[in-house]
PDB file of C-alpha atoms in Angstrom:
ATOM      1  CA  MET A  11       6.038 -45.046  27.649  1.00  0.00           C
ATOM      2  CA  MET A  12       6.436 -44.163  31.314  1.00  0.00           C
ATOM      3  CA  LYS A  13       3.209 -43.343  33.129  1.00  0.00           C
ATOM      4  CA  LEU A  14       2.192 -41.815  36.435  1.00  0.00           C
ATOM      5  CA  GLU A  15      -1.227 -42.807  37.750  1.00  0.00           C
ATOM      6  CA  LEU A  16      -3.248 -39.948  39.179  1.00  0.00           C
ATOM      7  CA  SER A  17      -5.913 -40.003  41.895  1.00  0.00           C
ATOM      8  CA  PRO A  18      -9.529 -39.726  40.663  1.00  0.00           C
ATOM      9  CA  ARG A  19      -9.795 -36.028  41.473  1.00  0.00           C
ATOM     10  CA  LEU A  20      -6.545 -35.169  39.696  1.00  0.00           C
ATOM     11  CA  ARG A  21      -7.537 -37.327  36.708  1.00  0.00           C
ATOM     12  CA  ALA A  22     -10.707 -35.234  36.445  1.00  0.00           C
ATOM     13  CA  VAL A  23      -8.612 -32.058  36.370  1.00  0.00           C
ATOM     14  CA  ALA A  24      -6.098 -33.495  33.888  1.00  0.00           C
ATOM     15  CA  ALA A  25      -8.882 -34.511  31.508  1.00  0.00           C
ATOM     16  CA  LEU A  26      -9.886 -30.848  31.136  1.00  0.00           C
ATOM     17  CA  VAL A  27      -6.428 -29.529  30.238  1.00  0.00           C
ATOM     18  CA  PRO A  28      -6.372 -28.735  26.494  1.00  0.00           C
ATOM     19  CA  ALA A  29      -3.929 -30.640  24.308  1.00  0.00           C
ATOM     20  CA  GLY A  30      -0.687 -28.735  23.840  1.00  0.00           C
ATOM     21  CA  ALA A  31      -1.388 -26.374  26.717  1.00  0.00           C
ATOM     22  CA  ARG A  32       1.247 -24.288  28.441  1.00  0.00           C
ATOM     23  CA  LEU A  33       0.310 -25.195  31.994  1.00  0.00           C
ATOM     24  CA  ALA A  34       0.809 -23.518  35.346  1.00  0.00           C
ATOM     25  CA  ASP A  35      -0.106 -25.808  38.243  1.00  0.00           C
ATOM     26  CA  ILE A  36      -0.617 -23.734  41.376  1.00  0.00           C
ATOM     27  CA  GLY A  37      -0.211 -25.487  44.712  1.00  0.00           C
ATOM     28  CA  THR A  38       1.462 -28.299  42.828  1.00  0.00           C
ATOM     29  CA  ASP A  39       2.398 -30.271  45.975  1.00  0.00           C
ATOM     30  CA  HIS A  40       4.190 -33.393  44.650  1.00  0.00           C
ATOM     31  CA  GLY A  41       3.909 -32.238  41.043  1.00  0.00           C
ATOM     32  CA  TYR A  42       1.921 -35.300  40.018  1.00  0.00           C
ATOM     33  CA  LEU A  43      -0.468 -33.448  37.714  1.00  0.00           C
ATOM     34  CA  PRO A  44       2.063 -31.631  35.495  1.00  0.00           C
ATOM     35  CA  VAL A  45       4.429 -34.608  35.471  1.00  0.00           C
ATOM     36  CA  SER A  46       1.664 -36.966  34.381  1.00  0.00           C
ATOM     37  CA  LEU A  47       0.606 -34.620  31.594  1.00  0.00           C
ATOM     38  CA  MET A  48       4.196 -34.138  30.431  1.00  0.00           C
ATOM     39  CA  LEU A  49       4.768 -37.896  30.356  1.00  0.00           C
ATOM     40  CA  SER A  50       1.842 -38.388  28.011  1.00  0.00           C
ATOM     41  CA  ASP A  51       2.944 -35.443  25.830  1.00  0.00           C
ATOM     42  CA  ALA A  52      -0.433 -33.835  26.514  1.00  0.00           C
ATOM     43  CA  ILE A  53       1.051 -30.395  27.239  1.00  0.00           C
ATOM     44  CA  ALA A  54       3.791 -28.271  25.725  1.00  0.00           C
ATOM     45  CA  SER A  55       5.264 -26.884  28.948  1.00  0.00           C
ATOM     46  CA  ALA A  56       4.673 -26.820  32.682  1.00  0.00           C
ATOM     47  CA  VAL A  57       5.269 -24.453  35.558  1.00  0.00           C
ATOM     48  CA  ALA A  58       4.943 -26.126  38.962  1.00  0.00           C
ATOM     49  CA  ALA A  59       4.365 -23.556  41.707  1.00  0.00           C
ATOM     50  CA  ASP A  60       3.931 -23.864  45.455  1.00  0.00           C
ATOM     51  CA  ILE A  61       4.087 -21.520  48.412  1.00  0.00           C
ATOM     52  CA  ARG A  62       6.134 -23.940  50.535  1.00  0.00           C
ATOM     53  CA  PRO A  63       9.669 -25.207  49.863  1.00  0.00           C
ATOM     54  CA  GLY A  64       8.879 -28.762  51.020  1.00  0.00           C
ATOM     55  CA  PRO A  65       6.157 -29.555  48.483  1.00  0.00           C
ATOM     56  CA  LEU A  66       8.139 -27.861  45.705  1.00  0.00           C
ATOM     57  CA  ASP A  67      11.121 -30.084  46.534  1.00  0.00           C
ATOM     58  CA  HIS A  68       8.767 -33.070  46.294  1.00  0.00           C
ATOM     59  CA  ALA A  69       7.714 -31.847  42.845  1.00  0.00           C
ATOM     60  CA  ARG A  70      11.332 -31.562  41.760  1.00  0.00           C
ATOM     61  CA  ARG A  71      11.992 -35.128  42.940  1.00  0.00           C
ATOM     62  CA  THR A  72       8.924 -36.387  41.067  1.00  0.00           C
ATOM     63  CA  ALA A  73      10.101 -34.657  37.893  1.00  0.00           C
ATOM     64  CA  ALA A  74      13.613 -36.066  38.342  1.00  0.00           C
ATOM     65  CA  GLU A  75      12.247 -39.587  38.814  1.00  0.00           C
ATOM     66  CA  TYR A  76      10.643 -39.355  35.387  1.00  0.00           C
ATOM     67  CA  HIS A  77      13.540 -37.472  33.761  1.00  0.00           C
ATOM     68  CA  LEU A  78      11.522 -34.303  33.256  1.00  0.00           C
ATOM     69  CA  THR A  79      13.520 -31.806  35.311  1.00  0.00           C
ATOM     70  CA  GLU A  80      14.819 -29.930  32.269  1.00  0.00           C
ATOM     71  CA  ARG A  81      11.354 -29.661  30.735  1.00  0.00           C
ATOM     72  CA  MET A  82       9.641 -28.068  33.747  1.00  0.00           C
ATOM     73  CA  ASP A  83       9.944 -24.818  35.674  1.00  0.00           C
ATOM     74  CA  PHE A  84       9.605 -24.719  39.451  1.00  0.00           C
ATOM     75  CA  ARG A  85       8.482 -21.554  41.214  1.00  0.00           C
ATOM     76  CA  LEU A  86       8.419 -20.910  44.957  1.00  0.00           C
ATOM     77  CA  CYS A  87       5.682 -18.306  45.239  1.00  0.00           C
ATOM     78  CA  ASP A  88       2.378 -17.367  46.799  1.00  0.00           C
ATOM     79  CA  GLY A  89      -0.319 -18.349  44.316  1.00  0.00           C
ATOM     80  CA  LEU A  90       0.432 -16.816  40.917  1.00  0.00           C
ATOM     81  CA  ALA A  91       2.806 -14.161  42.256  1.00  0.00           C
ATOM     82  CA  GLY A  92       5.778 -15.834  40.560  1.00  0.00           C
ATOM     83  CA  VAL A  93       4.005 -16.654  37.305  1.00  0.00           C
ATOM     84  CA  ALA A  94       3.777 -14.205  34.397  1.00  0.00           C
ATOM     85  CA  PRO A  95       0.778 -14.098  32.045  1.00  0.00           C
ATOM     86  CA  ASP A  96       2.949 -15.226  29.123  1.00  0.00           C
ATOM     87  CA  ASP A  97       4.208 -18.281  31.039  1.00  0.00           C
ATOM     88  CA  CYS A  98       0.972 -20.177  30.509  1.00  0.00           C
ATOM     89  CA  ASP A  99      -2.384 -20.332  28.791  1.00  0.00           C
ATOM     90  CA  THR A 100      -3.951 -22.840  31.202  1.00  0.00           C
ATOM     91  CA  ILE A 101      -3.947 -22.679  35.002  1.00  0.00           C
ATOM     92  CA  THR A 102      -4.893 -25.494  37.357  1.00  0.00           C
ATOM     93  CA  ILE A 103      -5.625 -24.871  41.034  1.00  0.00           C
ATOM     94  CA  ALA A 104      -6.667 -28.040  42.829  1.00  0.00           C
ATOM     95  CA  GLY A 105      -6.902 -29.135  46.439  1.00  0.00           C
ATOM     96  CA  MET A 106      -7.458 -25.727  48.034  1.00  0.00           C
ATOM     97  CA  GLY A 107     -10.449 -24.112  49.696  1.00  0.00           C
ATOM     98  CA  GLY A 108     -12.644 -21.814  47.640  1.00  0.00           C
ATOM     99  CA  GLU A 109     -11.644 -18.766  49.681  1.00  0.00           C
ATOM    100  CA  THR A 110      -7.957 -19.478  49.081  1.00  0.00           C
ATOM    101  CA  ILE A 111      -8.575 -19.746  45.331  1.00  0.00           C
ATOM    102  CA  VAL A 112     -10.444 -16.421  45.463  1.00  0.00           C
ATOM    103  CA  GLY A 113      -7.407 -14.828  47.095  1.00  0.00           C
ATOM    104  CA  ILE A 114      -5.097 -16.190  44.391  1.00  0.00           C
ATOM    105  CA  LEU A 115      -7.280 -14.942  41.538  1.00  0.00           C
ATOM    106  CA  SER A 116      -7.874 -11.561  43.194  1.00  0.00           C
ATOM    107  CA  ALA A 117      -4.126 -10.983  43.197  1.00  0.00           C
ATOM    108  CA  ALA A 118      -3.823 -11.959  39.513  1.00  0.00           C
ATOM    109  CA  PRO A 119      -6.546 -10.171  37.499  1.00  0.00           C
ATOM    110  CA  TRP A 120      -4.663 -10.992  34.293  1.00  0.00           C
ATOM    111  CA  THR A 121      -6.145 -14.496  34.555  1.00  0.00           C
ATOM    112  CA  LYS A 122      -9.330 -13.096  32.974  1.00  0.00           C
ATOM    113  CA  GLN A 123      -7.500 -12.562  29.686  1.00  0.00           C
ATOM    114  CA  ASP A 124      -7.018 -15.508  27.330  1.00  0.00           C
ATOM    115  CA  HIS A 125      -6.456 -18.084  30.049  1.00  0.00           C
ATOM    116  CA  ARG A 126      -8.364 -21.239  30.874  1.00  0.00           C
ATOM    117  CA  LEU A 127      -8.737 -21.877  34.593  1.00  0.00           C
ATOM    118  CA  ILE A 128      -9.451 -25.355  35.900  1.00  0.00           C
ATOM    119  CA  LEU A 129     -10.431 -25.032  39.534  1.00  0.00           C
ATOM    120  CA  GLN A 130     -11.081 -27.832  42.017  1.00  0.00           C
ATOM    121  CA  PRO A 131     -12.158 -26.283  45.332  1.00  0.00           C
ATOM    122  CA  GLN A 132     -12.252 -28.598  48.339  1.00  0.00           C
ATOM    123  CA  SER A 133     -14.509 -26.349  50.420  1.00  0.00           C
ATOM    124  CA  THR A 134     -16.517 -23.084  50.316  1.00  0.00           C
ATOM    125  CA  GLN A 135     -17.444 -23.667  46.689  1.00  0.00           C
ATOM    126  CA  ASP A 136     -20.267 -21.150  47.130  1.00  0.00           C
ATOM    127  CA  VAL A 137     -17.771 -18.413  47.954  1.00  0.00           C
ATOM    128  CA  LEU A 138     -15.747 -19.220  44.832  1.00  0.00           C
ATOM    129  CA  ARG A 139     -18.732 -19.358  42.482  1.00  0.00           C
ATOM    130  CA  SER A 140     -20.098 -16.068  43.835  1.00  0.00           C
ATOM    131  CA  TYR A 141     -16.736 -14.401  43.351  1.00  0.00           C
ATOM    132  CA  LEU A 142     -16.338 -15.657  39.786  1.00  0.00           C
ATOM    133  CA  ALA A 143     -19.817 -14.500  38.785  1.00  0.00           C
ATOM    134  CA  GLY A 144     -19.235 -11.039  40.193  1.00  0.00           C
ATOM    135  CA  GLN A 145     -15.659 -10.382  39.127  1.00  0.00           C
ATOM    136  CA  GLY A 146     -15.510 -10.816  35.370  1.00  0.00           C
ATOM    137  CA  TYR A 147     -15.219 -14.583  35.048  1.00  0.00           C
ATOM    138  CA  ARG A 148     -17.515 -17.064  33.349  1.00  0.00           C
ATOM    139  CA  ILE A 149     -18.037 -20.643  34.519  1.00  0.00           C
ATOM    140  CA  CYS A 150     -18.032 -22.561  31.228  1.00  0.00           C
ATOM    141  CA  SER A 151     -18.702 -26.033  32.586  1.00  0.00           C
ATOM    142  CA  GLU A 152     -18.702 -28.098  35.750  1.00  0.00           C
ATOM    143  CA  ARG A 153     -18.397 -31.738  36.649  1.00  0.00           C
ATOM    144  CA  VAL A 154     -17.923 -33.679  39.849  1.00  0.00           C
ATOM    145  CA  VAL A 155     -15.741 -36.575  40.892  1.00  0.00           C
ATOM    146  CA  ARG A 156     -15.937 -38.762  43.958  1.00  0.00           C
ATOM    147  CA  GLU A 157     -12.805 -39.919  45.745  1.00  0.00           C
ATOM    148  CA  GLY A 158     -13.388 -42.013  48.840  1.00  0.00           C
ATOM    149  CA  ASP A 159     -16.154 -40.392  50.863  1.00  0.00           C
ATOM    150  CA  ARG A 160     -15.652 -36.924  49.423  1.00  0.00           C
ATOM    151  CA  TRP A 161     -17.075 -35.132  46.397  1.00  0.00           C
ATOM    152  CA  TYR A 162     -14.942 -32.753  44.350  1.00  0.00           C
ATOM    153  CA  PRO A 163     -16.480 -30.316  41.861  1.00  0.00           C
ATOM    154  CA  VAL A 164     -14.241 -29.219  38.992  1.00  0.00           C
ATOM    155  CA  LEU A 165     -14.923 -25.880  37.281  1.00  0.00           C
ATOM    156  CA  VAL A 166     -13.697 -24.754  33.867  1.00  0.00           C
ATOM    157  CA  VAL A 167     -13.521 -20.958  33.942  1.00  0.00           C
ATOM    158  CA  GLU A 168     -12.609 -18.190  31.516  1.00  0.00           C
ATOM    159  CA  GLY A 169     -12.810 -14.418  31.499  1.00  0.00           C
ATOM    160  CA  GLY A 170     -16.248 -13.107  30.590  1.00  0.00           C
ATOM    161  CA  SER A 171     -19.591 -12.278  32.115  1.00  0.00           C
ATOM    162  CA  MET A 172     -22.382 -14.327  33.610  1.00  0.00           C
ATOM    163  CA  GLU A 173     -25.629 -13.608  35.377  1.00  0.00           C
ATOM    164  CA  GLU A 174     -25.725 -13.420  39.146  1.00  0.00           C
ATOM    165  CA  LEU A 175     -26.089 -16.824  40.732  1.00  0.00           C
ATOM    166  CA  SER A 176     -28.984 -17.781  42.973  1.00  0.00           C
ATOM    167  CA  PRO A 177     -28.188 -19.149  46.456  1.00  0.00           C
ATOM    168  CA  GLY A 178     -28.732 -22.693  45.190  1.00  0.00           C
ATOM    169  CA  GLU A 179     -26.504 -22.115  42.166  1.00  0.00           C
ATOM    170  CA  THR A 180     -23.639 -20.880  44.343  1.00  0.00           C
ATOM    171  CA  VAL A 181     -23.770 -24.199  46.199  1.00  0.00           C
ATOM    172  CA  ALA A 182     -24.410 -26.646  43.337  1.00  0.00           C
ATOM    173  CA  GLY A 183     -23.579 -24.722  40.183  1.00  0.00           C
ATOM    174  CA  ARG A 184     -25.917 -23.567  37.426  1.00  0.00           C
ATOM    175  CA  ALA A 185     -27.752 -26.443  35.772  1.00  0.00           C
ATOM    176  CA  GLY A 186     -26.861 -25.284  32.266  1.00  0.00           C
ATOM    177  CA  THR A 187     -23.109 -25.464  32.902  1.00  0.00           C
ATOM    178  CA  TRP A 188     -23.074 -29.017  34.242  1.00  0.00           C
ATOM    179  CA  ILE A 189     -21.643 -31.804  32.144  1.00  0.00           C
ATOM    180  CA  ASP A 190     -24.192 -34.625  32.039  1.00  0.00           C
ATOM    181  CA  GLN A 191     -22.744 -37.421  34.142  1.00  0.00           C
ATOM    182  CA  PRO A 192     -24.220 -40.122  36.395  1.00  0.00           C
ATOM    183  CA  GLU A 193     -22.359 -38.855  39.469  1.00  0.00           C
ATOM    184  CA  ARG A 194     -24.341 -35.625  39.532  1.00  0.00           C
ATOM    185  CA  ARG A 195     -27.413 -37.132  41.194  1.00  0.00           C
ATOM    186  CA  GLY A 196     -25.376 -38.523  44.078  1.00  0.00           C
ATOM    187  CA  TYR A 197     -23.600 -35.208  44.516  1.00  0.00           C
ATOM    188  CA  LEU A 198     -26.864 -33.242  44.592  1.00  0.00           C
ATOM    189  CA  GLN A 199     -28.378 -35.696  47.067  1.00  0.00           C
ATOM    190  CA  TRP A 200     -25.338 -35.297  49.302  1.00  0.00           C
ATOM    191  CA  LEU A 201     -25.626 -31.485  49.102  1.00  0.00           C
ATOM    192  CA  LEU A 202     -29.345 -31.708  49.924  1.00  0.00           C
ATOM    193  CA  HIS A 203     -28.671 -33.898  52.973  1.00  0.00           C
ATOM    194  CA  ARG A 204     -26.007 -31.463  54.191  1.00  0.00           C
ATOM    195  CA  THR A 205     -28.303 -28.475  53.625  1.00  0.00           C
ATOM    196  CA  ARG A 206     -31.083 -30.087  55.634  1.00  0.00           C
ATOM    197  CA  GLN A 207     -28.667 -30.798  58.469  1.00  0.00           C
ATOM    198  CA  GLN A 208     -27.671 -27.131  58.445  1.00  0.00           C
ATOM    199  CA  LEU A 209     -31.347 -26.159  58.529  1.00  0.00           C
ATOM    200  CA  VAL A 210     -31.927 -28.291  61.611  1.00  0.00           C
ATOM    201  CA  GLY A 211     -28.997 -26.661  63.367  1.00  0.00           C
ATOM    202  CA  ALA A 212     -30.032 -23.145  62.372  1.00  0.00           C
ATOM    203  CA  SER A 213     -33.642 -23.728  63.436  1.00  0.00           C
ATOM    204  CA  ARG A 214     -32.529 -24.690  66.940  1.00  0.00           C
ATOM    205  CA  SER A 215     -30.759 -21.393  67.437  1.00  0.00           C
ATOM    206  CA  GLU A 216     -32.599 -18.466  68.991  1.00  0.00           C
ATOM    207  CA  ARG A 217     -30.249 -15.838  67.581  1.00  0.00           C
ATOM    208  CA  LEU A 218     -31.947 -13.332  65.288  1.00  0.00           C
ATOM    209  CA  GLU A 219     -29.194 -13.459  62.670  1.00  0.00           C
ATOM    210  CA  GLN A 220     -30.058 -17.090  62.025  1.00  0.00           C
ATOM    211  CA  GLU A 221     -33.371 -16.102  60.440  1.00  0.00           C
ATOM    212  CA  GLU A 222     -31.634 -14.777  57.322  1.00  0.00           C
ATOM    213  CA  LYS A 223     -29.528 -17.941  57.157  1.00  0.00           C
ATOM    214  CA  ILE A 224     -32.648 -20.106  57.371  1.00  0.00           C
ATOM    215  CA  VAL A 225     -34.266 -18.230  54.470  1.00  0.00           C
ATOM    216  CA  ARG A 226     -31.143 -18.792  52.353  1.00  0.00           C
ATOM    217  CA  LEU A 227     -30.948 -22.465  53.272  1.00  0.00           C
ATOM    218  CA  ARG A 228     -34.607 -22.931  52.327  1.00  0.00           C
ATOM    219  CA  LYS A 229     -33.891 -21.484  48.882  1.00  0.00           C
ATOM    220  CA  ILE A 230     -30.924 -23.822  48.491  1.00  0.00           C
ATOM    221  CA  GLU A 231     -33.022 -26.800  49.617  1.00  0.00           C
ATOM    222  CA  LEU A 232     -35.704 -26.001  47.044  1.00  0.00           C
ATOM    223  CA  TYR A 233     -33.175 -25.577  44.230  1.00  0.00           C
ATOM    224  CA  LEU A 234     -31.442 -28.873  45.025  1.00  0.00           C
ATOM    225  CA  SER A 235     -34.752 -30.742  45.243  1.00  0.00           C
ATOM    226  CA  GLU A 236     -35.853 -29.345  41.872  1.00  0.00           C
ATOM    227  CA  GLN A 237     -32.570 -30.283  40.223  1.00  0.00           C
ATOM    228  CA  ILE A 238     -32.747 -33.850  41.555  1.00  0.00           C
ATOM    229  CA  ASP A 239     -36.343 -34.204  40.314  1.00  0.00           C
ATOM    230  CA  ARG A 240     -35.270 -33.183  36.803  1.00  0.00           C
ATOM    231  CA  LEU A 241     -32.597 -35.856  36.523  1.00  0.00           C
TER     232      LEU A 241
END
């Protein structure tokens, strides 16, 4: 059987795609994720979508290399604009900033209905988590993967309701949704170090608006410290 090896962060996303899923991979880039899942017969169908022609052409070439062109659909579109609700039951969005993912979901409210979302934000995770909690989504589970010097959280999300997140939970996720894994301690320690660096910078500023930021950072620092102590 032909096989395509994925990077650690994409392997973490692929592992969460349900067997037999009808997948839409948004921001597919080279198409590695859907092609890998098709090769292993893990999914029933795949839509590879990207906003730019270049990456979508790369995805087509990847599919052709593995003789999968006829089994995949390729959509040139902004986010989910070219994907219909009936095209998929599982949506992966990996390698984008949290604010970009928020924009994609805001333009496609149908994603709250009978769809599994697997989201891997590369930045502003707090913005994404806050949006999900306030806009009719439920974070079912979270895990983290390390690739090189970077940490990548992966969120499994469905339509539903959840309680408002605390400042610390927007940054690190709610403890009850985390999958127990050894990498979590290192990730929390990294977040704590970054938070303390931000506190140092904010404390040096004399601007009044920094006072509110310092209060929030203190809450995040306390939450992270408590979570690390419980591990």
